[in-house]
Short mmCIF file of C-alpha atoms in Angstrom, two decimals:
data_model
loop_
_atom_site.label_atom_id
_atom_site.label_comp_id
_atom_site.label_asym_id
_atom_site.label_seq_id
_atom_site.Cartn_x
_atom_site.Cartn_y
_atom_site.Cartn_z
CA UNK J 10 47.56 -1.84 -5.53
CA UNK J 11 45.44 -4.95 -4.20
CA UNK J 12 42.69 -5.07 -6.01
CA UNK J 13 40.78 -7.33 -3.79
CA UNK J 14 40.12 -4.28 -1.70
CA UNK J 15 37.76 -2.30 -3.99
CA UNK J 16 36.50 -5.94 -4.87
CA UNK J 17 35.55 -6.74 -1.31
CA UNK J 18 34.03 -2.95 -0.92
CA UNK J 19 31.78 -3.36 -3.79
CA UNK J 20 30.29 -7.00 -2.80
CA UNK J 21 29.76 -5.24 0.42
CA UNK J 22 27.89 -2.31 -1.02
CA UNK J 23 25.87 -4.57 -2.91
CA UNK J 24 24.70 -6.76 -0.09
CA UNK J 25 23.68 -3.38 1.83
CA UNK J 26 21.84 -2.41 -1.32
CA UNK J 27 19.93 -5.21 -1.68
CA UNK J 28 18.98 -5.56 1.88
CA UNK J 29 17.73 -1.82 1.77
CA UNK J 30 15.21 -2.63 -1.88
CA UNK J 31 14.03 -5.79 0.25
CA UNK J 32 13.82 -3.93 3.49
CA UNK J 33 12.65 -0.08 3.20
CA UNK J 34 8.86 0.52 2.45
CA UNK J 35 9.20 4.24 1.30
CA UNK J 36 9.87 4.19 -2.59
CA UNK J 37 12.09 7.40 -2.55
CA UNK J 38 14.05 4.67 0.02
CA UNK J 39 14.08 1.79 -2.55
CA UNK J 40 15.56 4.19 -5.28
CA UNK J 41 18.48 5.07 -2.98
CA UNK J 42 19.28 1.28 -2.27
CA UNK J 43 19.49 0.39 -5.92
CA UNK J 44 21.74 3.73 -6.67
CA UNK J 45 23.81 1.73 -4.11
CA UNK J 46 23.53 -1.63 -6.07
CA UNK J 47 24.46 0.07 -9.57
CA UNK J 48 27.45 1.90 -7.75
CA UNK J 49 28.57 -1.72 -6.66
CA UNK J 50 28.44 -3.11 -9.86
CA UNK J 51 30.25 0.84 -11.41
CA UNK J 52 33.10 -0.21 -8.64
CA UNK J 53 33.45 -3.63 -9.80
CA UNK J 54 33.76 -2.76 -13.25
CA UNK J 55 36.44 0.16 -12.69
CA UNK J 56 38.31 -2.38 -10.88
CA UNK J 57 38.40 -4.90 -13.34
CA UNK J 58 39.92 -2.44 -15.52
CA UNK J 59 42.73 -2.57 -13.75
CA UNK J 60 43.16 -6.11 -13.20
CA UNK J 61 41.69 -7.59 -16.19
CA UNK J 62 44.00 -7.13 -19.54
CA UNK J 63 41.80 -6.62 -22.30
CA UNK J 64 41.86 -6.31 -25.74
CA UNK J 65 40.58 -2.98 -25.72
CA UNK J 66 42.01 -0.52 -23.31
CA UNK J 67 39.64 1.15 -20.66
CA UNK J 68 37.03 -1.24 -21.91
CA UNK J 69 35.59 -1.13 -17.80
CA UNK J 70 35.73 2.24 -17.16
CA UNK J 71 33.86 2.93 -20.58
CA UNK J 72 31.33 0.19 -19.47
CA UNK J 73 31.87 2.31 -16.44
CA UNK J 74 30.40 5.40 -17.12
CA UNK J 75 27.17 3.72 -20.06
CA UNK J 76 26.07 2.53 -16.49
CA UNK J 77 25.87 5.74 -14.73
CA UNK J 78 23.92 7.06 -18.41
CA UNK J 79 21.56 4.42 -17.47
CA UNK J 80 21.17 5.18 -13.61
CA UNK J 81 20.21 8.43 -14.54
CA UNK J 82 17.65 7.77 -17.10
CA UNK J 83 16.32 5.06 -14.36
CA UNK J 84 16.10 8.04 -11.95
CA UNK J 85 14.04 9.44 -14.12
CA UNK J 86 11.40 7.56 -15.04
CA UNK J 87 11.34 5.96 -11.35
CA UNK J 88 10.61 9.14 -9.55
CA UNK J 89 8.41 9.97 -12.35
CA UNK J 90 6.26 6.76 -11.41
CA UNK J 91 6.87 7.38 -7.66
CA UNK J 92 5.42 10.84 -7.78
CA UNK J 93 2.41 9.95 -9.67
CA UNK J 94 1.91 7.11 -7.82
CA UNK J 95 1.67 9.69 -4.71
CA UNK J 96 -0.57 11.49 -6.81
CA UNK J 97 -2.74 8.82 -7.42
CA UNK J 98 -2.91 6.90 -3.66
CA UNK J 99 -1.03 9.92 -1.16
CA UNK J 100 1.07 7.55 -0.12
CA UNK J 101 4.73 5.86 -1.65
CA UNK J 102 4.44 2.87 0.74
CA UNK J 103 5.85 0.31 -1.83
CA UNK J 104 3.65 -2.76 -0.15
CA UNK J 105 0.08 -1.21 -0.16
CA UNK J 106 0.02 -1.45 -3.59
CA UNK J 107 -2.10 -3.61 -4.66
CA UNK J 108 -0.45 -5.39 -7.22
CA UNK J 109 -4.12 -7.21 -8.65
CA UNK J 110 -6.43 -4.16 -8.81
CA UNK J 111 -9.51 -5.83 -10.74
CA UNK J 112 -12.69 -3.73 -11.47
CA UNK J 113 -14.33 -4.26 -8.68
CA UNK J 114 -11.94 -2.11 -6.90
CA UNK J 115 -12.28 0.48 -8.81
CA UNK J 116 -14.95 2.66 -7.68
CA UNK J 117 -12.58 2.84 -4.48
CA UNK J 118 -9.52 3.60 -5.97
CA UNK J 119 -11.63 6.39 -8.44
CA UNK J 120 -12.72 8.12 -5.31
CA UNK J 121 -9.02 8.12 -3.95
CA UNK J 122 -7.75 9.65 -7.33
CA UNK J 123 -10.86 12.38 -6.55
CA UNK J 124 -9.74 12.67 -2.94
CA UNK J 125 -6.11 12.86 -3.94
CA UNK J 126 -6.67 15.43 -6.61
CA UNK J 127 -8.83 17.80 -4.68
CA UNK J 128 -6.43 17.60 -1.31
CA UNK J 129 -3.73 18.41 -4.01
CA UNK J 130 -5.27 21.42 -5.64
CA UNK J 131 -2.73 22.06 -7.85
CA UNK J 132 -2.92 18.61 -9.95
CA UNK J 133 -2.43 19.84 -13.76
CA UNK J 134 -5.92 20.11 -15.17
CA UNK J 135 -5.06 19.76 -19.08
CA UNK J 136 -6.76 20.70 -22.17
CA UNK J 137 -9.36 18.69 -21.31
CA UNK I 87 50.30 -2.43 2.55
CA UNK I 88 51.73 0.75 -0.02
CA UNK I 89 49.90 4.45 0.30
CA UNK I 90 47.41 3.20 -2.04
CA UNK I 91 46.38 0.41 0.03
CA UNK I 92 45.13 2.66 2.92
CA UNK I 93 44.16 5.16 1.06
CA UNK I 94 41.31 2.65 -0.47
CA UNK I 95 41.10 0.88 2.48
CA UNK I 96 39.85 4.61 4.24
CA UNK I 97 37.87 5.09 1.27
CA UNK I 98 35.96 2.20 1.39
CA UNK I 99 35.19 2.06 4.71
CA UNK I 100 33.85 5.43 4.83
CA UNK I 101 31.60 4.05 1.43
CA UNK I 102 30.13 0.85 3.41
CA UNK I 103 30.09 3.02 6.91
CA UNK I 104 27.61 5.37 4.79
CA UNK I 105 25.87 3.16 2.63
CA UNK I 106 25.01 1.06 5.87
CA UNK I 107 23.38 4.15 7.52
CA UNK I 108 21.88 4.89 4.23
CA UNK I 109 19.89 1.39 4.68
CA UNK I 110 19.54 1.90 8.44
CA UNK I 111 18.66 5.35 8.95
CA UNK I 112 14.99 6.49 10.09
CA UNK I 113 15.25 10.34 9.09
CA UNK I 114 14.44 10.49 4.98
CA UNK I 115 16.51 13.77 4.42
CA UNK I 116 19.57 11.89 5.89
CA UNK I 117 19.80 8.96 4.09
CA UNK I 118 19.94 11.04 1.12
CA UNK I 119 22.57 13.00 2.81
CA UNK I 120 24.37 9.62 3.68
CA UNK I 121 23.93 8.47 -0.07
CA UNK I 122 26.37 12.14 -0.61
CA UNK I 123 29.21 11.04 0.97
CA UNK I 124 28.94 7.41 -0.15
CA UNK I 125 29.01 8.29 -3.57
CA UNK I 126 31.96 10.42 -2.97
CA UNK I 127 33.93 8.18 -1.35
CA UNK I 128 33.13 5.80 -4.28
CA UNK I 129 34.83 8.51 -6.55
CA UNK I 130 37.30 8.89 -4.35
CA UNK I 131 37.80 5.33 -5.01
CA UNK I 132 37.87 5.61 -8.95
CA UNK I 133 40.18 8.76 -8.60
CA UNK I 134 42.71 6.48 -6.57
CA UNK I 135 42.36 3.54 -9.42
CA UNK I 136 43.34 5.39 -12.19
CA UNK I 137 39.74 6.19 -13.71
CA UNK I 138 40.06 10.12 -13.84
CA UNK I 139 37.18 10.79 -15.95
CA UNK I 140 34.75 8.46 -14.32
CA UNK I 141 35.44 9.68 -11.26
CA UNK I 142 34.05 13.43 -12.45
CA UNK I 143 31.30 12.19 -14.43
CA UNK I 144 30.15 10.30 -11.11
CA UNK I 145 30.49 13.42 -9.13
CA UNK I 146 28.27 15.33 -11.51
CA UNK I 147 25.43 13.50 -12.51
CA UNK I 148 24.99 10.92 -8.99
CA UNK I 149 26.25 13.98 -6.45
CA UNK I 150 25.35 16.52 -8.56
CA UNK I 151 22.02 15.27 -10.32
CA UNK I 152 20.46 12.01 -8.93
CA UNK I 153 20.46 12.67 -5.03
CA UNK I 154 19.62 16.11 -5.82
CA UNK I 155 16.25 14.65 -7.84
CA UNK I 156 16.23 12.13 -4.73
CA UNK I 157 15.90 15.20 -2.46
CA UNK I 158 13.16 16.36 -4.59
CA UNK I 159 11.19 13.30 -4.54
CA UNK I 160 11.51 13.49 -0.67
CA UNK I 161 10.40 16.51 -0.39
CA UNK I 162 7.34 16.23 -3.14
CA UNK I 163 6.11 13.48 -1.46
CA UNK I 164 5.76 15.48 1.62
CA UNK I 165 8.06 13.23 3.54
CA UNK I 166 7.75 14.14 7.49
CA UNK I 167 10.74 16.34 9.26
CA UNK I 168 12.37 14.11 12.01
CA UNK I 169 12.22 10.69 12.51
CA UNK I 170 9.46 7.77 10.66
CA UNK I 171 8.61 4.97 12.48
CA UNK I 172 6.59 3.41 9.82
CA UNK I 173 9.62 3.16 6.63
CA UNK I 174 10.69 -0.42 7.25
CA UNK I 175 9.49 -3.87 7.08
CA UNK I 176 10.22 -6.52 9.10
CA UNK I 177 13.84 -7.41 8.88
CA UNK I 178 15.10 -10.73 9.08
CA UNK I 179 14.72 -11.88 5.74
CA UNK I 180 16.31 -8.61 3.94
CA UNK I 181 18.80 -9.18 6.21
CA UNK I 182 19.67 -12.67 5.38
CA UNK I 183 19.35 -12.15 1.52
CA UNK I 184 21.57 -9.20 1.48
CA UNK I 185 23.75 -10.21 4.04
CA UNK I 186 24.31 -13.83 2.02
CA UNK I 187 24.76 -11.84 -1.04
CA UNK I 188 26.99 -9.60 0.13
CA UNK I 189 29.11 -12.05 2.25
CA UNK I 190 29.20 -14.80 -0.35
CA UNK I 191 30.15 -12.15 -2.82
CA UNK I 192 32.55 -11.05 -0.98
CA UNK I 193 33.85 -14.21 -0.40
CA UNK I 194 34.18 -15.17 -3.84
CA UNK I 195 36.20 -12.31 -4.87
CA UNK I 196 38.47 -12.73 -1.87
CA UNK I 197 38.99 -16.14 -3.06
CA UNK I 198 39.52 -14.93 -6.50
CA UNK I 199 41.95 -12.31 -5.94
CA UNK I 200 43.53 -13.29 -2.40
CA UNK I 201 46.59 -10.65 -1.54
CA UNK I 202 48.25 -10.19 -4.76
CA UNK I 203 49.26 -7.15 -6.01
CA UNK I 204 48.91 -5.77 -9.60
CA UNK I 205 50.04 -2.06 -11.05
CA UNK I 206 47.69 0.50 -11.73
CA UNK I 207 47.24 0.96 -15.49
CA UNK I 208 47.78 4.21 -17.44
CA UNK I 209 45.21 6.55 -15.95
CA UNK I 210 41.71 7.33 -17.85
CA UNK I 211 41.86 10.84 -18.73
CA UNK I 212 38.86 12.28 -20.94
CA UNK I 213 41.04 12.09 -23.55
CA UNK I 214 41.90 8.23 -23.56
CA UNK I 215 38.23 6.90 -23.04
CA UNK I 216 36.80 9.43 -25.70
CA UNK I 217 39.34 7.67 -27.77
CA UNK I 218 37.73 4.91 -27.34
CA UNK I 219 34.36 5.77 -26.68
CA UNK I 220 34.25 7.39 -30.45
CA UNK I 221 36.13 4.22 -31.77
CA UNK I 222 35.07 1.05 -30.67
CA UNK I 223 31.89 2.22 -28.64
CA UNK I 224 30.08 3.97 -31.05
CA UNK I 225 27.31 2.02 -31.76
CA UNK I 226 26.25 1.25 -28.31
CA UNK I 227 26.58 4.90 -27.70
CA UNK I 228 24.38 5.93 -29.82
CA UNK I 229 22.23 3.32 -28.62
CA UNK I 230 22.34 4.56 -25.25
CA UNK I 231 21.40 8.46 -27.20
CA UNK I 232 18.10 6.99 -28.08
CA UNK I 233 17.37 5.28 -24.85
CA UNK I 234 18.18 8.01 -22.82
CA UNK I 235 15.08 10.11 -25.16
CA UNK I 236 12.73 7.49 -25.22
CA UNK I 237 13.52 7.72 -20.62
CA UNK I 238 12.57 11.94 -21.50
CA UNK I 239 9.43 11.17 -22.98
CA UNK I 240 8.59 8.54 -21.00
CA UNK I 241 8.74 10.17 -17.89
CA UNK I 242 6.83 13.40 -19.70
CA UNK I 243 4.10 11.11 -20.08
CA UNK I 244 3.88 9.21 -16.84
CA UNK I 245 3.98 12.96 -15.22
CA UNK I 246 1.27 13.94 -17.47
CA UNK I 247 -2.18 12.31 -16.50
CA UNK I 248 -3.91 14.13 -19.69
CA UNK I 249 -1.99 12.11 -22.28
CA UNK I 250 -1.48 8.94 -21.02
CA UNK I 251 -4.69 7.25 -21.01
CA UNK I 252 -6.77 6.20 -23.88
CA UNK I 253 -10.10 8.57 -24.57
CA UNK I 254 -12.32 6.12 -22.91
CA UNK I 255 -10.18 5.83 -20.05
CA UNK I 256 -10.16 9.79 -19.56
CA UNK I 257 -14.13 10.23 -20.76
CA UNK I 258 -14.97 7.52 -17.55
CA UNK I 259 -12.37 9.70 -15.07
CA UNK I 260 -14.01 12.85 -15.69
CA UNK I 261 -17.49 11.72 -15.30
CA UNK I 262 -16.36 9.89 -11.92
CA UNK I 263 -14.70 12.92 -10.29
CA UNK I 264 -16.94 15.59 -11.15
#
């Protein structure tokens, strides 16, 4: 087995994932390019178990799979923050966020949170 | 150039082919679709290098569980049918940061490793890394138990607009919407 095969596939899946987070506007898009970074790095690590001798056995694949725990609980709370940040603006365009939103801006983004809500409908209402 | 050789040599290819159309592609539905059969042939990858378990724990939760909440997410953020113009920025310099990082990673480990040849280990069977995982991970395990709550509850709250913000925060909302 050559390991510099799975070695050279990973960098390359890592460059593609960082181009897409630094290229793609839609969020959902973003999410999938970083699944594709942390599957680099999964690769990488699974390979090293291989090559590397350790003083543990399967040390890699172990750190292996604590990754992929990790990827899913960022899946989580990502699209948790991606869909209420649709909620909140209609839109998961990653740069019209305004990333300074002071209190002057806020009558403007209140009225979008009213807009968004009613064109919604079915926004939870809560024991308010 | 053994069996194995090709075998991840196919494999990977078909991983980068996908993952590059799952960067390139303008339909949303697709590149999820694309992100499917790169993940396979990434565990396709660990099957052929000896890492049994991870291989079926990557098929479940990122085929099985991630794209499928990706898929979601597309579709509850009412993502058009067909084609987008409007998903990507400009694109010269993503490409020239990923395509540096990529490249010069990849020319590192070609550097590293060269040609040579080295024997696949034992294979990791459930059995082996739960060995191990019991033994001599335990404590980050468990770690890893309470992090993976605290991600529950805190996307619970994020999803719930009612109990996340403070009583003067929520008191101002309602008297601005209504």
């Amino acid at each position: 087995m050559r390991p510099v095969i799975p070695y050279v596939t990973a960098a390359l899946l890592f460059g593609l994932g960082v181009y897409g987070v630094l290229r793609r506007r839609n969020a959902v898009l973003v999410l999938m390019s970083v699944e594709l970074m942390l599957n680099a790095v999964n690769l990488i690590l699974v390979t090293a178990d291989t090559t590397a001798k350790a003083v543990l056995p399967h040390g890699g694949q172990v750190f292996a799979l604590f990754v992929i725990v990790l990827a899913a609980a960022e899946i989580g709370v990502g699209l948790a923050i991606v869909l209420q940040l649709y909620r909140i603006r209609a839109s998961v365009a990653v740069d019209e966020i305004p990333l300074t939103e002071q209190h002057t801006a806020e009558p403007v983004a209140a009225t979008t949170v009213g807009q968004a809500s009613r064109a919604v409908g079915s926004e939870p209402e809560g024991p308010r | 150039m053994t069996g194995v050789d090709a075998l991840l040599l196919a494999l990977g290819a078909v991983a980068v082919g996908s993952a590059a159309l799952v960067v390139a592609t303008r339909h949303l539905v697709r590149a999820g679709l694309y992100l499917v059969v790169c993940l396979g042939a990434v565990a396709g990858m660990y099957l052929v290098l000896a890492a049994e378990l991870v291989a079926w724990v990557q098929v479940l939760i990122y085929v099985g569980a991630v794209v499928v909440l990706l898929l979601f997410a597309v579709m509850l953020t009412r993502a058009p049918i067909g084609a987008s113009d409007d998903l990507d920025r400009s694109g010269w310099p993503a490409a020239l940061i990923g395509g540096g990082v990529g490249l010069g990673l990849a020319a590192l480990l070609v550097d590293a490793y060269r040609w040579t040849t080295v024997e696949l280990p034992e294979a990791g069977t459930a059995e082996r890394l739960g060995e191990q995982v019991f033994s001599s991970w335990v404590l980050p395990f468990e770690v890893l138990s309470v992090l993976l709550l605290s991600a529950l509850v805190g996307a619970i709250v994020l999803s719930r607009p009612d109990i996340g913000a403070s009583r003067d925060d929520a008191a101002d909302d309602r008297g601005r919407s209504r």
